[in-house]
Short mmCIF file of C-alpha atoms and ligand atoms in Angstrom, two decimals:
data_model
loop_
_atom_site.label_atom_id
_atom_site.label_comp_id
_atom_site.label_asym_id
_atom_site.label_seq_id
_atom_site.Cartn_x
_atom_site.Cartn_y
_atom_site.Cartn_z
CA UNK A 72 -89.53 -108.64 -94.81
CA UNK A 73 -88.23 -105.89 -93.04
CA UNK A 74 -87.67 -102.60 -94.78
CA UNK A 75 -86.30 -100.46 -91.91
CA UNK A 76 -82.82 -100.29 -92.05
CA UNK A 77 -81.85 -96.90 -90.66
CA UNK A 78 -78.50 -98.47 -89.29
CA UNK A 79 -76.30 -101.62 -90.45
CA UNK A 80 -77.27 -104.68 -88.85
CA UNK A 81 -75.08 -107.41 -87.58
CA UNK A 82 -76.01 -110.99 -87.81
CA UNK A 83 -76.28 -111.73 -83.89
CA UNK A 84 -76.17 -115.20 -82.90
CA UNK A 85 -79.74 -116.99 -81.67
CA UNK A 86 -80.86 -119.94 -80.55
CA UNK A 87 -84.55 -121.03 -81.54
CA UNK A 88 -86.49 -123.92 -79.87
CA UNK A 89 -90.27 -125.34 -79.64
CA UNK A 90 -92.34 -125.89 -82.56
CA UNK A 91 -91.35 -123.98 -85.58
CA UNK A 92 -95.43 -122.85 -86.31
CA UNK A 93 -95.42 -121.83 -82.57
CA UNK A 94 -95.93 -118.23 -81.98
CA UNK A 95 -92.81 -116.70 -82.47
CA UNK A 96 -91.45 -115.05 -78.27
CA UNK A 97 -88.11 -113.12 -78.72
CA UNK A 98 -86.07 -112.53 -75.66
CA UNK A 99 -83.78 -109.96 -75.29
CA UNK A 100 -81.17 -109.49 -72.27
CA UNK A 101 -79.57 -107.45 -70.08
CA UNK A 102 -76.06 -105.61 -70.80
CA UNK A 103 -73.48 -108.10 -69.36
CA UNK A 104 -75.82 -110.83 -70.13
CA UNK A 105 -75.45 -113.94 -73.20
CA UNK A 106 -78.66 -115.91 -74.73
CA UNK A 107 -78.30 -118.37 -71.55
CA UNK A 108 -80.00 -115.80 -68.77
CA UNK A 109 -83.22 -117.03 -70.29
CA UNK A 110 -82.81 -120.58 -69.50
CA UNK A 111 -85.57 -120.58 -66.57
CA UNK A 112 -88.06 -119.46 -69.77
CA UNK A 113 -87.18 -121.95 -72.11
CA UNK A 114 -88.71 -125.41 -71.17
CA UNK A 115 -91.92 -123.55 -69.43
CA UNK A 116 -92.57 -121.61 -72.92
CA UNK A 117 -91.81 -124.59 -75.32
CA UNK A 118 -94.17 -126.66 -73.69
CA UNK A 119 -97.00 -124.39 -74.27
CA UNK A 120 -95.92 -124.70 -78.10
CA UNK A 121 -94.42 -121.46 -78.19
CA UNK A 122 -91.45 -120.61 -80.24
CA UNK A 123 -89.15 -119.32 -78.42
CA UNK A 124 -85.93 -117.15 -79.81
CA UNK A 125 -83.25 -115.93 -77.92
CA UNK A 126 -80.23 -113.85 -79.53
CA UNK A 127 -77.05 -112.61 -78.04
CA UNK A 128 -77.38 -108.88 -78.40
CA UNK A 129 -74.59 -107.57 -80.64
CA UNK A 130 -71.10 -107.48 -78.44
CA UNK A 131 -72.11 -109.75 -76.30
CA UNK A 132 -72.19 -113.39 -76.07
CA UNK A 133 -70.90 -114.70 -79.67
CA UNK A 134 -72.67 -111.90 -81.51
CA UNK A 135 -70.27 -109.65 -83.56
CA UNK A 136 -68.74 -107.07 -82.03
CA UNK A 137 -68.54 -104.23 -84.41
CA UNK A 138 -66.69 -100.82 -82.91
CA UNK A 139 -69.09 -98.23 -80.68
CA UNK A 140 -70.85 -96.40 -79.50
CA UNK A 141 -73.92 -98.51 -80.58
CA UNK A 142 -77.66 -97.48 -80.19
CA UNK A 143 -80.78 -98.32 -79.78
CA UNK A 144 -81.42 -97.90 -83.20
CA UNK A 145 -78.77 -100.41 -83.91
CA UNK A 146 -79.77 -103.07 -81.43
CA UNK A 147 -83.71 -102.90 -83.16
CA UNK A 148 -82.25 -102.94 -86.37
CA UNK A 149 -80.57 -106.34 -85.54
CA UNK A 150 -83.50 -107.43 -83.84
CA UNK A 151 -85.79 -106.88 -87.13
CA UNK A 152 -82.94 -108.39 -89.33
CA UNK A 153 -82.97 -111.62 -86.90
CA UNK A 154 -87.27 -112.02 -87.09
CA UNK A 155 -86.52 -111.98 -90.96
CA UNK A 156 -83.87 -114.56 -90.78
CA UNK A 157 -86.12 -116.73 -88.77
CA UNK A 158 -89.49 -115.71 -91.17
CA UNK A 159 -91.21 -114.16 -88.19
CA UNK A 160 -93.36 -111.77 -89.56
CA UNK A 161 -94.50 -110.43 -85.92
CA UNK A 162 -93.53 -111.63 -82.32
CA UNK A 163 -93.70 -111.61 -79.07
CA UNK A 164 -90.81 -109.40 -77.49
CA UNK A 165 -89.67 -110.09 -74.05
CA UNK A 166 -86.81 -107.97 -72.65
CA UNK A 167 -84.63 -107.06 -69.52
CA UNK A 168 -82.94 -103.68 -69.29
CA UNK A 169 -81.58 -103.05 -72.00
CA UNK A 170 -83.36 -106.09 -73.73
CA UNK A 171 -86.74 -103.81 -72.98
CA UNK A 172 -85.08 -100.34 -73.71
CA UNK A 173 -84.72 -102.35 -77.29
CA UNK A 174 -88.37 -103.59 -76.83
CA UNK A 175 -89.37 -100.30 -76.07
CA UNK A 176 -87.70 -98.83 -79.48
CA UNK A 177 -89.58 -101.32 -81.56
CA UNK A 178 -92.51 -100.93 -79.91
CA UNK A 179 -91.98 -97.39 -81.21
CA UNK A 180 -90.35 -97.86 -84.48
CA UNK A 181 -91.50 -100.90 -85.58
CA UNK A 182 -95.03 -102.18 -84.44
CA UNK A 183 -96.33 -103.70 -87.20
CA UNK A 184 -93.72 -106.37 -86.19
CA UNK A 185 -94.46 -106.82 -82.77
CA UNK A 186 -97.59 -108.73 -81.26
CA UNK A 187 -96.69 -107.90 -77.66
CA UNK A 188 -94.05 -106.75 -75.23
CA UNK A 189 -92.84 -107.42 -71.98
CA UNK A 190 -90.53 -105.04 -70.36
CA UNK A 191 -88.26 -106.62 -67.04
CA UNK A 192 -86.12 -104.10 -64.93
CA UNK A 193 -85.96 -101.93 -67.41
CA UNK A 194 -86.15 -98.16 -67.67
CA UNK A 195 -87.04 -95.16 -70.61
CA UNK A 196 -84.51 -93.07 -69.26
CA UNK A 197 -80.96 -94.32 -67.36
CA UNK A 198 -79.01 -91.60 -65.88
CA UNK A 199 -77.02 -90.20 -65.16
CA UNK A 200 -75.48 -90.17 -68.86
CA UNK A 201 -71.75 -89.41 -66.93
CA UNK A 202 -72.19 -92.72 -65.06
CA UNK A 203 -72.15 -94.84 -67.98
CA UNK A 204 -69.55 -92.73 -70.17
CA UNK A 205 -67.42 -93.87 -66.69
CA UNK A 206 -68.51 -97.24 -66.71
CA UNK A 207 -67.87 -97.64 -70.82
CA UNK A 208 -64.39 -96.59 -70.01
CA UNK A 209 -63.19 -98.45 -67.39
CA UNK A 210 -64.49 -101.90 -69.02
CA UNK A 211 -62.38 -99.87 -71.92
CA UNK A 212 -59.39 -99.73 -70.27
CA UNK A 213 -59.91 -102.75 -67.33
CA UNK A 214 -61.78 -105.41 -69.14
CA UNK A 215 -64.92 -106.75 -68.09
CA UNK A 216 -63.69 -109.10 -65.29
CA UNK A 217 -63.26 -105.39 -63.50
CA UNK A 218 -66.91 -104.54 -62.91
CA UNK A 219 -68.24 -108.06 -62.87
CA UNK A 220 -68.58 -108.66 -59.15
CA UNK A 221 -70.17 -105.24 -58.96
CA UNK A 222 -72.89 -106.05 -61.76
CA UNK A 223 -73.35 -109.30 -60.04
CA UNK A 224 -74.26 -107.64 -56.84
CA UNK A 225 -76.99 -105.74 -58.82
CA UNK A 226 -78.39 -108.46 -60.91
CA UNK A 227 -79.43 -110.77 -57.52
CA UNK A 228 -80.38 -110.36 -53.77
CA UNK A 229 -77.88 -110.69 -51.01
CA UNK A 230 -79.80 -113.34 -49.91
CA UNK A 231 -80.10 -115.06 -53.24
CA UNK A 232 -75.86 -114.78 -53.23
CA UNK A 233 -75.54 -116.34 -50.14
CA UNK A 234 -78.10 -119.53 -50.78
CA UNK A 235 -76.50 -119.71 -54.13
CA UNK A 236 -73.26 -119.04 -54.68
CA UNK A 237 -72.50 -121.32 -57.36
CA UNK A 238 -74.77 -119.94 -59.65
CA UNK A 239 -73.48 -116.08 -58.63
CA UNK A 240 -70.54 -117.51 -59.67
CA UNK A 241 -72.20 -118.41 -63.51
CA UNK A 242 -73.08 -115.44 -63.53
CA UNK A 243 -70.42 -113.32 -62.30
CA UNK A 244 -68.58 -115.33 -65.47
CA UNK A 245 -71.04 -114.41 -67.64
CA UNK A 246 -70.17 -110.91 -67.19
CA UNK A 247 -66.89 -111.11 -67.20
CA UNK A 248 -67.22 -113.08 -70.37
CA UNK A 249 -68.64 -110.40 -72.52
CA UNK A 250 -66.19 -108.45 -74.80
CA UNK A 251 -64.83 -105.21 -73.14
CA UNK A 252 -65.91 -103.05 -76.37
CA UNK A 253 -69.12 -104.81 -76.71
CA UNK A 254 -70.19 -104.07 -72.96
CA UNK A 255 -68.80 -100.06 -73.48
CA UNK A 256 -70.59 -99.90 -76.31
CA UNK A 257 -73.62 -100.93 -74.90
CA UNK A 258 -73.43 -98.61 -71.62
CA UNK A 259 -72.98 -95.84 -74.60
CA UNK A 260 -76.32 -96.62 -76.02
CA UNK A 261 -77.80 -96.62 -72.82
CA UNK A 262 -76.49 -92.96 -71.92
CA UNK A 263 -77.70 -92.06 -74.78
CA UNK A 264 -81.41 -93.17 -74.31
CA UNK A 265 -84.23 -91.42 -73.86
CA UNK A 266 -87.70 -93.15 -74.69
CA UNK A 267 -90.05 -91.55 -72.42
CA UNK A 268 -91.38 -88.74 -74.77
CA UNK A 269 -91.91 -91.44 -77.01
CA UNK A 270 -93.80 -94.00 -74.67
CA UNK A 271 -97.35 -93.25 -75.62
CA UNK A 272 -96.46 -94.38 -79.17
CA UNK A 273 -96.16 -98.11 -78.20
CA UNK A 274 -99.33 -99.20 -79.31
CA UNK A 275 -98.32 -103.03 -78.47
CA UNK A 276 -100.18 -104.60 -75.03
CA UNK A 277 -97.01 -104.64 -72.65
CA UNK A 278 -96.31 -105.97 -69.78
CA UNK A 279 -94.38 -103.48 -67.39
CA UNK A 280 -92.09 -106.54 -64.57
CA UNK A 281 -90.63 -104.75 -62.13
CA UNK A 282 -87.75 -105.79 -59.44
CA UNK A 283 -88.87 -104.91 -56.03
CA UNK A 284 -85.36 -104.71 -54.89
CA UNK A 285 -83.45 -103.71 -58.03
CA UNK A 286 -81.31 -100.97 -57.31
CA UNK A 287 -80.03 -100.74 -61.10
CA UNK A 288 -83.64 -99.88 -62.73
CA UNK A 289 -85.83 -99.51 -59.53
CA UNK A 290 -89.71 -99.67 -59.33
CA UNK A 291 -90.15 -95.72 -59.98
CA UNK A 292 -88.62 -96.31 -63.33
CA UNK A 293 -91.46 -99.05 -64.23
CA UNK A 294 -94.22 -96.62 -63.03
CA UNK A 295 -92.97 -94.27 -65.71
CA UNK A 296 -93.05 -96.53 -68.36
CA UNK A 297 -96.43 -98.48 -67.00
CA UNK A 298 -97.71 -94.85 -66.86
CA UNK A 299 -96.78 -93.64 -70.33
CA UNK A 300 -97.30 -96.73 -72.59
CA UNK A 301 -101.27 -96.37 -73.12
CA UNK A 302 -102.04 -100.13 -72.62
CA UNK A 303 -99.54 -101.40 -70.26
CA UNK A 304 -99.84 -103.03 -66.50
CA UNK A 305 -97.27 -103.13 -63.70
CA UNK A 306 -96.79 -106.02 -61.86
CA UNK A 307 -93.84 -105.78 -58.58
CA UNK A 308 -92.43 -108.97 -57.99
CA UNK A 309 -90.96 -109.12 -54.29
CA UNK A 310 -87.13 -111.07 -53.67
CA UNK A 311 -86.14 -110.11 -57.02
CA UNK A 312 -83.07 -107.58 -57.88
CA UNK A 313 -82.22 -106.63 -61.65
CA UNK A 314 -82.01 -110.18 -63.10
CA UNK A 315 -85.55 -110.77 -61.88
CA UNK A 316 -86.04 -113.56 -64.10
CA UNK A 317 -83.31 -115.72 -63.18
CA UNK A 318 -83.40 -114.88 -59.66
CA UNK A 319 -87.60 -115.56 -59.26
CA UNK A 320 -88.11 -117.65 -62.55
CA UNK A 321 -91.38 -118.93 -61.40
CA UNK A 322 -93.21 -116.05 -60.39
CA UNK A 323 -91.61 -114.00 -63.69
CA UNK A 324 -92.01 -117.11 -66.12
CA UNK A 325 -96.00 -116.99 -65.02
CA UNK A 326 -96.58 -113.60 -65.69
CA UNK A 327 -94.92 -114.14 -68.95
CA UNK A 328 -97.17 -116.25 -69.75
CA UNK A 329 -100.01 -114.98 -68.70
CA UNK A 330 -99.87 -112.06 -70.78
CA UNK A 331 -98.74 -114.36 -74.03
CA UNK A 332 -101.88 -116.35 -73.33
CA UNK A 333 -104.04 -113.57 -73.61
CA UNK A 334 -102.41 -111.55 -76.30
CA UNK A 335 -102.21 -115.17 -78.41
O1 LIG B 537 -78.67 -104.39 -67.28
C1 LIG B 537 -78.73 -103.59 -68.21
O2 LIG B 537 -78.99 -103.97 -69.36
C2 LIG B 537 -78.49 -102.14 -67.98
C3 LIG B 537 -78.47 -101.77 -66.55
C4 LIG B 537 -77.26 -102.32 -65.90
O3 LIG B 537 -76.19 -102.26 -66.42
C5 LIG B 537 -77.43 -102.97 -64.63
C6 LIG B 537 -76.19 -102.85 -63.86
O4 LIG B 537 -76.07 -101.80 -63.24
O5 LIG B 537 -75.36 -103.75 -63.94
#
């Protein structure tokens, strides 16, 4: 279906549930993140006879893990390959970070194949560049398990780490999980991004979710995307760091689906 392939794309693995003539949602996670952060999503979504997709993004999870630096180009060009392996002609998009910097890019490149986006703790622009050419090598030369605590400490609340602790833990493993050159590869395509020349393309309706307390993509960076994207709203959901969705599932599930039901 797809006849964009600017870059090679890699077969990423995904996991499809609900009723296969559901509308098709697509969700797209975070760098450091697998298919199973959207767990919350899954059972709320499915029972509102949605399809629902979710893919580990290429690196990560059990998704090849072809040499970097990738980019964003890459990551949509798997994305597009994976709606035509499932015959979605358009979807839904949901992403977080760099799930919505890929949103963002087919909202952009691709929009005849996207019916709506959502865009969680995410940002257009992620500096500085320096700090993820750093990151990309440690995890080079260290592994993963070496900046998992320290992504885990981003991706929830303080308080959300102390009430839960086991499920810090899941996701501290998640991390830690991920293939070194798969998670440096990603940070590359993220120092390399820069959408926000190119956000009053997105034509899609979109959804702008916004961590109140997420230091890794704060609220400012949501105001410039909510501002630039022509028909977009913000919404600032309060006890929620960068893995807002896992952290407040309810509140983000709801405005998920909220702005499905009306785009539907
Ligand atoms: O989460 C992402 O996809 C990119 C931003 C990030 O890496 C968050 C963090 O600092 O761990």
């Amino acid at each position: 279906m797809s006849e964009f392939s600017m870059s090679q794309p890699v077969k990423v693995h995904s996991v499809a549930e609900g009723p296969a003539d559901g509308p098709a949602v697509v969700f797209s996670g975070s760098l450091g993140s697998d298919h199973r952060m959207w767990e919350p999503q899954v059972k709320p979504l499915v029972d509102k006879g949605f399809r629902v997709i979710r893919y580990d993004t290429r690196g990560q999870g059990a998704s090849p893990v072809p040499p970097g630096p990738y980019t964003l180009e890459d990551l949509g060009g798997d994305l597009l390959a994976l709606l035509d392996e499932h015959g979605v002609e358009r979807a839904h998009f949901v992403g977080l970070s760099l799930g919505g910097m890929t949103g963002m890019w087919l909202g952009v490149n691709a929009p005849d194949r996207i019916e709506s986006l959502t865009l969680c703790c995410t940002s257009a622009k992620l500096g500085p560049p320096r700090m993820w050419a750093d990151r990309a090598r440690t995890v080079r030369e260290n592994g993963t398990g070496s900046v998992a605590e320290a992504g885990v400490g981003r991706w929830v609340t303080a308080g959300y780490g102390a009430a839960y602790p086991g499920s810090v833990g899941y996701l501290r493993e998640m991390i830690a999980s991920v293939p070194a050159e798969g998670y440096a590869a990603s940070c590359e395509a993220i120092e390399r991004m820069d959408l926000v020349g190119d956000l009053p393309k997105i034509a899609a309706r979109t959804l702008v979710i916004a961590g109140a307390e997420d230091p890794a993509t704060p609220v400012e960076h949501a105001e410039v995307i909510a501002g630039g994207v022509p028909d977009a709203r913000l919404e600032v959901v309060e006890g929620a760091a960068h893995l807002g969705s896992f952290e407040q599932p309810e509140r983000f599930t709801a405005l998920i689906l909220e702005h499905l039901e009306v785009a539907r």
